[in-house]
Coordinates of C-alpha atoms in Angstrom, one line a residue:
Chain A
X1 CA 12.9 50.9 7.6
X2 CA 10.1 51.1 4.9
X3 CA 10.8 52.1 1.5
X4 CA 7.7 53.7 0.6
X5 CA 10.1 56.5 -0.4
X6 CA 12.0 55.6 -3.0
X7 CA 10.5 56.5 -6.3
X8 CA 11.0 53.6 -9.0
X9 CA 10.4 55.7 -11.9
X10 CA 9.7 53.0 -15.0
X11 CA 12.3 54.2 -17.1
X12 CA 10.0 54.3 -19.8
X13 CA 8.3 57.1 -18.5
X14 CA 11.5 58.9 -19.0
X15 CA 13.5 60.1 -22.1
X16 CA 16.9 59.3 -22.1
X17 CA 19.8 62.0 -21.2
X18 CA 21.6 61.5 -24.9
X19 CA 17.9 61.5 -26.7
X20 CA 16.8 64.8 -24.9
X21 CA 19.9 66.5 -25.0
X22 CA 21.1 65.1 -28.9
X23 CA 17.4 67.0 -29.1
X24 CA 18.0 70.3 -27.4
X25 CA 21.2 70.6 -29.6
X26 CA 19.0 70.6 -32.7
X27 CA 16.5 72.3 -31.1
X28 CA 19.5 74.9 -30.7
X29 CA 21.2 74.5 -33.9
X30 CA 17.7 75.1 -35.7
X31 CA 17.2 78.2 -33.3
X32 CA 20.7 79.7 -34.1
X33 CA 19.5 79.2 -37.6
X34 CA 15.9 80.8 -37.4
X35 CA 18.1 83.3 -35.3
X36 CA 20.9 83.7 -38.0
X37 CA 17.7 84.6 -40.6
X38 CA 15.5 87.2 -38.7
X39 CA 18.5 88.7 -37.2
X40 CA 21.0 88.6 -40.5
X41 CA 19.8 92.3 -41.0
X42 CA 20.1 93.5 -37.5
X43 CA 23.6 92.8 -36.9
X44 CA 22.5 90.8 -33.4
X45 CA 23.9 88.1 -31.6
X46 CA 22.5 85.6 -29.3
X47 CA 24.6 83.5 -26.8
X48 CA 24.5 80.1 -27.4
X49 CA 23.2 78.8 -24.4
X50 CA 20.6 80.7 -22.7
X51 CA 19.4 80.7 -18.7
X52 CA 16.3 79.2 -19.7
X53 CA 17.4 76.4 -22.5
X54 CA 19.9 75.0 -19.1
X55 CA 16.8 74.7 -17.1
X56 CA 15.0 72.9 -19.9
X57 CA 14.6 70.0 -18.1
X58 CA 12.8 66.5 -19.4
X59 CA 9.1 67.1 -20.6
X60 CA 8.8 63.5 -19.8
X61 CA 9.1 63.9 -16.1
X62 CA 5.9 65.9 -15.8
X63 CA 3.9 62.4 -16.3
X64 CA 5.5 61.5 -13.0
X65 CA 3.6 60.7 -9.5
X66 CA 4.7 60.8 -6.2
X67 CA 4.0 57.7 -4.0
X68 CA 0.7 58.6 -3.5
X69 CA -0.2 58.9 -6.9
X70 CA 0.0 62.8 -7.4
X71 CA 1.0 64.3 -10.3
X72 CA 4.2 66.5 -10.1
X73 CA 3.9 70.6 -10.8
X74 CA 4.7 72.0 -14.4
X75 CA 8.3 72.9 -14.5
X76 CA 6.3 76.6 -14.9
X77 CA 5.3 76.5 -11.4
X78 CA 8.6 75.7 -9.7
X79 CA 10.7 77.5 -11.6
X80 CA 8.6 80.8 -11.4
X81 CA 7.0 81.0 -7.9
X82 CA 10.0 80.7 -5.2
X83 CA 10.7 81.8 -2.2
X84 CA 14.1 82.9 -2.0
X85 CA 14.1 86.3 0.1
X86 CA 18.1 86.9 -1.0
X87 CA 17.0 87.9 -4.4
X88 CA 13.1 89.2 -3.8
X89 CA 10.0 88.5 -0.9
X90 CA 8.0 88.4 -4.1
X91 CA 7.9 85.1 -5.4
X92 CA 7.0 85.7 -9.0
X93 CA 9.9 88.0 -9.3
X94 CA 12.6 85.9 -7.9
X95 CA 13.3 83.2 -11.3
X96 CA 13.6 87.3 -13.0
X97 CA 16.6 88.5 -10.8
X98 CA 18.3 84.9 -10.9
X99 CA 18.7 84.7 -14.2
X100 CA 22.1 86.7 -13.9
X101 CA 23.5 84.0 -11.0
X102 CA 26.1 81.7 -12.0
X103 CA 25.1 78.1 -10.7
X104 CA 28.1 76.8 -12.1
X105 CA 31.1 76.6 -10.9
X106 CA 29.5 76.2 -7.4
X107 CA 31.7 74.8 -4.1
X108 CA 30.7 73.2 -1.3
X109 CA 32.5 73.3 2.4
X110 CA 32.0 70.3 4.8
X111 CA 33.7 70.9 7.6
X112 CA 33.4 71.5 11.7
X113 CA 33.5 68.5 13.5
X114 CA 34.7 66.0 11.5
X115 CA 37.8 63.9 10.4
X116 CA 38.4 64.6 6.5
X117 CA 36.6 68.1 5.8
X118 CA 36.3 68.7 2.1
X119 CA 36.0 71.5 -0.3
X120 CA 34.2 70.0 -3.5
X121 CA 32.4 71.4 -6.8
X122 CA 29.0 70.0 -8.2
X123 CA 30.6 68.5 -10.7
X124 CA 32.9 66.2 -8.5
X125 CA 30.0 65.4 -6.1
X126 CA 27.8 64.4 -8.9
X127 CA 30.9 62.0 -10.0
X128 CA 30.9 60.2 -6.4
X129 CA 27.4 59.8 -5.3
X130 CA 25.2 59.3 -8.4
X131 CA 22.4 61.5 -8.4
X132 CA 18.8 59.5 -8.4
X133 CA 15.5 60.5 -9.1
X134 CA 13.3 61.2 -5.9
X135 CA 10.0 62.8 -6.6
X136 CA 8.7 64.3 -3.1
X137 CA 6.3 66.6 -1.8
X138 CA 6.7 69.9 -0.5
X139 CA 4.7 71.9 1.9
X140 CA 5.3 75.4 2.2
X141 CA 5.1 76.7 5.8
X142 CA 2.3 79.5 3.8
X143 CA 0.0 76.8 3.1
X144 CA 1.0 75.9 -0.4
X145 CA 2.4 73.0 -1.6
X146 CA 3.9 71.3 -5.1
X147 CA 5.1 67.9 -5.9
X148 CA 8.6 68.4 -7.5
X149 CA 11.0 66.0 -9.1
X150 CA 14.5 66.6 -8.0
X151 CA 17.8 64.6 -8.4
X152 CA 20.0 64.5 -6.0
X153 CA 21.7 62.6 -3.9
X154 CA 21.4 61.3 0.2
X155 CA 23.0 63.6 2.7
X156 CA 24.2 60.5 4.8
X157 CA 26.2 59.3 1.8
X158 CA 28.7 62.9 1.7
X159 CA 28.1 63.0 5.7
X160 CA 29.5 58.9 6.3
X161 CA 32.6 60.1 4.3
X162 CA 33.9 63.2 6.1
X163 CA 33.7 61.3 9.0
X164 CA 32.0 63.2 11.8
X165 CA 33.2 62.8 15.3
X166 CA 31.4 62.0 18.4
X167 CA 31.0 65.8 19.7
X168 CA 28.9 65.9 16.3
X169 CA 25.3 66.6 17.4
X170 CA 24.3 68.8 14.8
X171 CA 24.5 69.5 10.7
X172 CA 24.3 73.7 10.1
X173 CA 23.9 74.6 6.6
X174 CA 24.9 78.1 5.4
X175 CA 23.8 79.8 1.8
X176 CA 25.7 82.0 -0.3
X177 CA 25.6 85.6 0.2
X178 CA 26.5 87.3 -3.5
X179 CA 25.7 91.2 -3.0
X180 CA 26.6 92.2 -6.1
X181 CA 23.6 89.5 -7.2
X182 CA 21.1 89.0 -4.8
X183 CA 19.3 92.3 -4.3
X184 CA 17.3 91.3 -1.3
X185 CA 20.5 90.5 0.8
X186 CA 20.4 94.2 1.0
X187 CA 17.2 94.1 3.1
X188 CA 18.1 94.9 6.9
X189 CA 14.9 93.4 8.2
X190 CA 16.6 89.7 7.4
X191 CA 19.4 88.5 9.6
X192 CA 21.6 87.3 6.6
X193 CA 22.8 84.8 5.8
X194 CA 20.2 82.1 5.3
X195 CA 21.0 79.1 7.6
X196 CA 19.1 76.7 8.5
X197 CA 20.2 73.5 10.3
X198 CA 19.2 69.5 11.0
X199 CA 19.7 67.3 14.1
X200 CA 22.2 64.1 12.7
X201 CA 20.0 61.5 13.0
X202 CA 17.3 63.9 10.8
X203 CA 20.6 64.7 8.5
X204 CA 21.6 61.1 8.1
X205 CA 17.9 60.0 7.1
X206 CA 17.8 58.1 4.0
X207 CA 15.5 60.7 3.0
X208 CA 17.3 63.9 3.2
X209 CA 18.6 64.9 -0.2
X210 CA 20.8 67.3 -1.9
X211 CA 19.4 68.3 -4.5
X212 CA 21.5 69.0 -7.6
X213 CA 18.9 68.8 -10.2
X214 CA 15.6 69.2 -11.2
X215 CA 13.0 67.5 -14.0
X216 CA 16.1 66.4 -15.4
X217 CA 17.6 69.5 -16.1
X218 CA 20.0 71.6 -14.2
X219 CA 18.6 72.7 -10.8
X220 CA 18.2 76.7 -11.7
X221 CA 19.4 79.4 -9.5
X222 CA 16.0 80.3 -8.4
X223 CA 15.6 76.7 -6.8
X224 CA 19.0 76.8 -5.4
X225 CA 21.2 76.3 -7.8
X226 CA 24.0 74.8 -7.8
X227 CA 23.0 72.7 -4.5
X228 CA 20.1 72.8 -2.3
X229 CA 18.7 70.7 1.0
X230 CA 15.8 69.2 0.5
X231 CA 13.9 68.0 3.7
X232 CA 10.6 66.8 2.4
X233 CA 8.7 65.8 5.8
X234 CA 9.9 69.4 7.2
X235 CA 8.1 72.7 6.1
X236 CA 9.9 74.2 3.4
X237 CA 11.8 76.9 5.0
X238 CA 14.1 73.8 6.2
X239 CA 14.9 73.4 2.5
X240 CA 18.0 75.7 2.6
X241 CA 18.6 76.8 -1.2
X242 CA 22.3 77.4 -2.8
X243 CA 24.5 75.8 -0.1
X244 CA 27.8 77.1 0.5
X245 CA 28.9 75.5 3.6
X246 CA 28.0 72.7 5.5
X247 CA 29.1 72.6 9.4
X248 CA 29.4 69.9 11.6
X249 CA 28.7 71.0 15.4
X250 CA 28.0 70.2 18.8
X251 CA 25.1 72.8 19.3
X252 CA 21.6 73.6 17.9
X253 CA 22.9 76.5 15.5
X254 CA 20.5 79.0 15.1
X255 CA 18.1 79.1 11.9
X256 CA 16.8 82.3 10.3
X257 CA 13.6 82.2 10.2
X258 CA 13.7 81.3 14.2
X259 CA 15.7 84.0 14.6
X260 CA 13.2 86.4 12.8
X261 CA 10.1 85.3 14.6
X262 CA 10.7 82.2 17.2
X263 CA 7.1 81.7 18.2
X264 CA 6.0 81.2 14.8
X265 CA 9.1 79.4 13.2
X266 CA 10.7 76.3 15.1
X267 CA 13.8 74.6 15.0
X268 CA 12.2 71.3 13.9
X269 CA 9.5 72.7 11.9
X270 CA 7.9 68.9 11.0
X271 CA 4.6 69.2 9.2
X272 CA 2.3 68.9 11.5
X273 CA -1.3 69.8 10.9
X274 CA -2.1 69.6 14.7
X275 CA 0.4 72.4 15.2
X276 CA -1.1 76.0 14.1
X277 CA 1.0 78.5 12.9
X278 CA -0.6 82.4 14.1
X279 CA -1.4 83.3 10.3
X280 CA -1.3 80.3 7.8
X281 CA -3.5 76.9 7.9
X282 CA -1.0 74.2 8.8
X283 CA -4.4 72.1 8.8
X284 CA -4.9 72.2 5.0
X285 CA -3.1 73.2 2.1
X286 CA -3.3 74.1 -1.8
X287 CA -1.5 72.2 -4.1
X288 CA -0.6 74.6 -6.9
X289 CA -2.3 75.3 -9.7
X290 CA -5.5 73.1 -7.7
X291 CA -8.2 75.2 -7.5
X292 CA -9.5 74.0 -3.4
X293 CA -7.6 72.8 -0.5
X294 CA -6.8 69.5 1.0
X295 CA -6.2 68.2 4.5
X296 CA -2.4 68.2 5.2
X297 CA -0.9 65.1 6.2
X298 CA 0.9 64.2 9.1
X299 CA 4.7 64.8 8.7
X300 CA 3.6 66.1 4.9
X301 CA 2.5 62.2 4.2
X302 CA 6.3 60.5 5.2
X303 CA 5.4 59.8 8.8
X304 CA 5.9 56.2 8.3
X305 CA 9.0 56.9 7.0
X306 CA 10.3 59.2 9.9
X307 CA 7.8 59.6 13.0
X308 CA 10.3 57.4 15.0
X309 CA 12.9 59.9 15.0
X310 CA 10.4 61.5 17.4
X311 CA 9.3 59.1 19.4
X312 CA 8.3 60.4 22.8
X313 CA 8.9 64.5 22.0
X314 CA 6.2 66.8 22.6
X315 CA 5.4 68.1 18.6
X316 CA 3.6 71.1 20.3
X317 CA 6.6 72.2 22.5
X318 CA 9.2 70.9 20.0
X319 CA 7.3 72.5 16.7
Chain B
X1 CA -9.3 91.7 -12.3
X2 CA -11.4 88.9 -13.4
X3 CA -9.6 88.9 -16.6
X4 CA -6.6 88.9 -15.3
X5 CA -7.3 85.4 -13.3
X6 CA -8.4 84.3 -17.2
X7 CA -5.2 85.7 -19.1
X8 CA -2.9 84.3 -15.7
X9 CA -1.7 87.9 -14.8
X10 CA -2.4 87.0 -11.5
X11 CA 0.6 84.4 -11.5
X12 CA 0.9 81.0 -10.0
X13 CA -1.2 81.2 -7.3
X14 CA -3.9 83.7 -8.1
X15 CA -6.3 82.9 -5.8
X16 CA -3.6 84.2 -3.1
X17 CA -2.5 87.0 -5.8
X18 CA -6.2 88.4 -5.6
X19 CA -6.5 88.1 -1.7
X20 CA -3.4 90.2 -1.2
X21 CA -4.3 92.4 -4.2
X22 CA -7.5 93.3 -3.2
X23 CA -6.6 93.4 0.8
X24 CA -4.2 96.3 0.0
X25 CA -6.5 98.0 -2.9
X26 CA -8.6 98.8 0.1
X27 CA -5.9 99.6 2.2
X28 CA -5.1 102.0 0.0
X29 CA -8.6 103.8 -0.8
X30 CA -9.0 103.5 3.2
X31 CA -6.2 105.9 3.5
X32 CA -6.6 108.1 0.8
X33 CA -10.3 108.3 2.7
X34 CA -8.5 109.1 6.1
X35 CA -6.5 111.5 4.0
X36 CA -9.4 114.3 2.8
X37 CA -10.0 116.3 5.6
X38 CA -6.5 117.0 6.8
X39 CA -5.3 117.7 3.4
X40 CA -8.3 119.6 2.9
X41 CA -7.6 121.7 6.3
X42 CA -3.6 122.2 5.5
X43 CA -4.2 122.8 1.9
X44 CA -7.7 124.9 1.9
X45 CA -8.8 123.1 -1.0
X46 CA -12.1 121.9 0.2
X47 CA -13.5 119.9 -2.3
X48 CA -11.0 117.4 -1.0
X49 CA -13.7 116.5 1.0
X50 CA -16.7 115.8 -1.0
X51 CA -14.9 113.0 -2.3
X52 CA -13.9 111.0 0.9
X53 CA -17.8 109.0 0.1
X54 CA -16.2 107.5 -3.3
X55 CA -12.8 106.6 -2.1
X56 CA -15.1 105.3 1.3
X57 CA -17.0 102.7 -0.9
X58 CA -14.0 102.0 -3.1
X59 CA -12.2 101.1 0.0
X60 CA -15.5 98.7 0.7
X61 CA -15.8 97.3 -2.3
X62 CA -12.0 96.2 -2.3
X63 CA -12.6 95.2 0.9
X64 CA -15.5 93.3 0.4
X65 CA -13.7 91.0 -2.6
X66 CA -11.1 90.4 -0.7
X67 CA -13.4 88.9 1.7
X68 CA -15.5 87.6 -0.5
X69 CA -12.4 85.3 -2.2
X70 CA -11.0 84.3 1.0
X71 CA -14.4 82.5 2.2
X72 CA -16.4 81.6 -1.2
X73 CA -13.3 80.7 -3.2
X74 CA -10.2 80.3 -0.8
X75 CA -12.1 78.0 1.5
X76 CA -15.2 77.1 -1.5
X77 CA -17.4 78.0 1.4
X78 CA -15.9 74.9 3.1
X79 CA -17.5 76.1 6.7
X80 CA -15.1 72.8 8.6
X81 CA -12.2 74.0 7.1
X82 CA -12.3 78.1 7.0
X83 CA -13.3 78.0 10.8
X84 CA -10.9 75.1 11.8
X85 CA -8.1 77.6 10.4
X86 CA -9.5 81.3 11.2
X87 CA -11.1 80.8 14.9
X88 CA -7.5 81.1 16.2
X89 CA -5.5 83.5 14.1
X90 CA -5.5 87.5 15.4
X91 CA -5.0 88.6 12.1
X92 CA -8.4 87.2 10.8
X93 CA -10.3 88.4 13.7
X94 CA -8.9 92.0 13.4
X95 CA -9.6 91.8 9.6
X96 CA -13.4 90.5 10.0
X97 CA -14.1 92.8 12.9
X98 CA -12.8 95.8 10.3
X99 CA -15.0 94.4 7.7
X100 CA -18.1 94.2 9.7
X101 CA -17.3 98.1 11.1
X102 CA -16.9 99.1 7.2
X103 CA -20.3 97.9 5.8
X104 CA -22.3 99.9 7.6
X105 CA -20.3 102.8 6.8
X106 CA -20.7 102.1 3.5
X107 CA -24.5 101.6 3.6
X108 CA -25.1 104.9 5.3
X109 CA -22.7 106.9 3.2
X110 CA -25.8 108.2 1.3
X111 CA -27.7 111.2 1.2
X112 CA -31.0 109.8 2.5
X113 CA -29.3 108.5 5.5
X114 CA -27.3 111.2 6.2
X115 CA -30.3 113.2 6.8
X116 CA -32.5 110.6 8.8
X117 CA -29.6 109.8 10.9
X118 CA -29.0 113.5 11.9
X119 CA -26.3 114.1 14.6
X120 CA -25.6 110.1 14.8
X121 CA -24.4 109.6 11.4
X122 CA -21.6 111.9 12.5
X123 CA -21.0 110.0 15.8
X124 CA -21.3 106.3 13.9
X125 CA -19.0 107.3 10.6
X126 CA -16.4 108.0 13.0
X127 CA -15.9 104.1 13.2
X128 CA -13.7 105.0 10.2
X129 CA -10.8 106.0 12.8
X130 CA -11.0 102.4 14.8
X131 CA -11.6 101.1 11.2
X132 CA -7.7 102.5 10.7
X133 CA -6.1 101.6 13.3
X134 CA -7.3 98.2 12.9
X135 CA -6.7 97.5 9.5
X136 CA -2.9 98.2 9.6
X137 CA -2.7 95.6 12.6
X138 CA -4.6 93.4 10.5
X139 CA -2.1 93.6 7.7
X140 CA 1.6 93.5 9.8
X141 CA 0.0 90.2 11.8
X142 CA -0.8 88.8 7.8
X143 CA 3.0 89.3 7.1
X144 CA 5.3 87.2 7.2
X145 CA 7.7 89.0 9.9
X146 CA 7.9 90.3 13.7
X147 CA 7.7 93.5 15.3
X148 CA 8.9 92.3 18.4
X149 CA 12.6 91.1 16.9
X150 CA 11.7 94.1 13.9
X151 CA 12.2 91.5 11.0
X152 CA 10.9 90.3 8.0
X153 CA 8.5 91.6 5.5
X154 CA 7.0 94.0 8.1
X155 CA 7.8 97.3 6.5
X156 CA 4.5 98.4 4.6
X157 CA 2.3 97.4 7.3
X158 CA 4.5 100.1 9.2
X159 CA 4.8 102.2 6.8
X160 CA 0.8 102.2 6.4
X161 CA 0.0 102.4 10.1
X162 CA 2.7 105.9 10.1
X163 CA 0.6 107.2 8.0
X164 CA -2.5 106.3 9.4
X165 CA -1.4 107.5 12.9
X166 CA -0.3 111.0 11.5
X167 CA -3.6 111.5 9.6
X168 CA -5.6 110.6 13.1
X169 CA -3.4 113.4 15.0
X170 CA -3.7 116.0 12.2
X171 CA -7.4 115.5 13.6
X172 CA -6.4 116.2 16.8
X173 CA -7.9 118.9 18.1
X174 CA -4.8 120.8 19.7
X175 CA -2.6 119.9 16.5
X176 CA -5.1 120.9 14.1
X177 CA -5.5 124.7 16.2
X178 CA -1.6 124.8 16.2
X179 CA -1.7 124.3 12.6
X180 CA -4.3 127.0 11.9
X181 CA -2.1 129.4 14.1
X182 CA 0.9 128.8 12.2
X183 CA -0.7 129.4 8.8
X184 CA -0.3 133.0 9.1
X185 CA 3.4 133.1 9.8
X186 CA 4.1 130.5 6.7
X187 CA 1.5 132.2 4.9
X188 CA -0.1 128.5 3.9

């Protein structure tokens, strides 16, 4: 298998984790003490910590490329345009109504058809598979797309070690549902809850990440905080966001947006610029904050990487 | 709006925040257009319809920048590309077919031609009903849901086309006489 994937980031490029985070404490310190001035009078206080200083991230990362030599998205763009229907269908309005979701503690099921299932936080998966850089592309199923550097770690690394059995066929992922949070679960026009699933050999691809962070920092509740898929050859959609449970089964489970409209939203939903979609381009795309489009590439530029998982499939029937 | 793509009000995709901005602008002045003469017959007050001509060529001009983005700045009049990813998507047909219905609407909606087309201006500015129908079609098919399963973001396009629907039967002939006949009793 090639290895065109792996992103060697010259650790130049990238500040250390005790530099930037020795500087967000003074940045901190100095803002408690700005803080403590113009607010002496007022009798306010501020928490410590805000939403926004955990999802700092590492200004250094936005000097990063992907493979192909494009530049990744301002941490701007992919924190503030997201889709993530539980809390709003408006994009720009989603990083708003996360900003009261608690990405930490967060737990994560494996379980189904395998021989150790597991119940494990963040923090303890973090501990056993180190997280890496991997800066990928992603293609919205709308016809936008951003480059985005995540951490995370492979799938098939947490997969290999709950030991799936041989009736195994299929990995279903499930998202939170938090009603008291997540205003837009209470939208009937959505089958809730979120779920989206992979075929193993697409789950166990080298590839297929969960994502715990992002430019460094904490990977923020509007990205799918505390853990996310992320599928990069697949249309977005596939990327199921704040993962509760993962299953292990013998069937195809049933996706969301497949369930919503089937002819438009596949199981395998590859991008594929051959296949059309009734209402976007899936022949070109814009890259945000790119003022024209571009042709789309062929399994979103990765087919090298993973066309032989489909060798001999229709892509038209199988979309 | 074209300071709002300067100071970034229109977000991190303006391009797409304009399209969809504009798109239901006009959706908007259409049915306020639609909405005159009913309102004007239930509520008697008839200057309601000297102003369906401005909301008319509001509803065009909307109209027309939507359009105008989608091909000159969308698709920077990149012919391969707009018609490699329009000639097969409903939703864009049913949009440009509205479109084209619209601007000659708009052209005629003055004075001189309203005269020099006599009985047919009547006949042609009824292309405002199809215009209706159409554009709420145009819109649910642009969203990102189904009718057929009833799912998704699909309930302003419904909403719209209600309303739509209810103005067209208000027009209706038998309606509109039941109306009048009622008026009495209510004392409307």
């Amino acid at each position: 298998m090639k290895t065109s994937f792996k992103n060697h980031i010259p650790s130049s490029e990238i500040t250390p984790k005790n530099v930037y985070t020795a500087r967000r404490a003074f940045m901190r310190s100095a803002g408690i003490l700005a803080g403590t001035l113009a607010l002496a009078s007022c009798g306010v206080s501020e928490p410590l910590v805000t939403a926004e200083e955990k999802v700092l991230g590492d200004p250094g990362y936005s000097a990063l490329t992907d493979e192909r030599g494009d530049q990744v998205n301002q941490l701007s763009q992919i924190t503030g345009y997201n889709n993530f229907y539980e809390f709003s269908t408006d994009k720009e309005e989603v990083a708003n109504l996360a900003k009261i979701f608690p990405t930490t503690p967060w737990e994560i099921t494996v379980n189904g058809l395998v021989n150790k299932p597991i119940k494990l936080s963040v923090d303890e998966l973090i501990k056993k598979y180190p997280v890496e850089d991997h800066v990928y592309r992603l293609r919205c199923v709308e016809g936008w797309s951003m480059v985005i550097p995540w951490q995370g770690f492979s799938l098939a690394n947490l997969l290999r070690d709950v030991e799936p059995t041989s009736a195994a066929k299929f990995v279903r992922f499930e998202s939170v549902m938090d009603l008291g949070k997540m205003p837009g679960l209470a939208n009937p026009l959505y089958p809730w809850p979120y779920q989206e699933g992979l075929r193993m050999d697409e789950a166990l691809h080298p590839l297929t990440l969960l994502a715990t962070g992002l430019y460094g920092g904490e990977l923020p509740a509007q990205n799918g905080g505390g853990i996310r898929l992320v599928v990069p050859w697949k249309y977005g959609f596939k990327s199921i966001k704040s993962i509760v449970r993962i299953e292990l089964i013998s069937e195809q489970p049933a996706t969301l947006w497949n369930l919503i409209a089937p002819n438009e939203y596949g199981f395998y939903a590859n991008v594929n610029p051959s296949v059309d979609h009734p209402r976007w381009s899936q022949s070109t795309e814009r890259k945000i904050g790119e003022l024209s489009r571009k042709p789309t590439l062929m399994f979103n530029g990765y087919e090298s990487d993973v066309a032989s998982l489909y060798q001999g499939m229709d892509l038209k029937k199988y979309y | 709006m074209g300071l709002g793509l300067l100071n970034g009000s229109f977000g991190v995709n303006p391009i797409q925040s304009v399209e969809k901005f504009a798109g239901f602008t006009a959706l908007n002045f259409l049915t306020l257009t639609l909405a005159c003469t009913p309102l004007a017959n239930l509520s008697g007050y008839k200057f309601l319809v000297s102003r369906r001509k401005a909301l008319g060529n509001y509803a065009f001009l909307y109209a027309s920048i939507h359009v105008f983005v989608f091909v000159f700045i969308d698709y920077g009049i990149d012919l391969g590309f707009l018609l490699a990813d329009s000639l097969n998507k409903k939703f864009i047909w049913l949009g440009f077919a509205a479109y084209i219905m619209l601007a000659p609407l708009a052209f005629t909606s003055f004075r001189y031609w309203q005269v020099k087309l006599g009985k047919n201006w009547k006949k042609i500015h009824r292309l405002v009903y199809v215009i209706g129908i159409t554009v709420p079609f145009h819109f649910l098919l642009a969203s990102k849901g189904s009718l057929t399963t009833f799912s998704g973001n699909i309930l302003l396009p419904v909403i719209y086309g209600g309303i739509i629907t209810l103005l067209l039967i208000l027009r209706w002939k038998p309606v509109k006489n039941f109306i009048q006949n009622f008026k009495p009793i209510t004392g409307l």
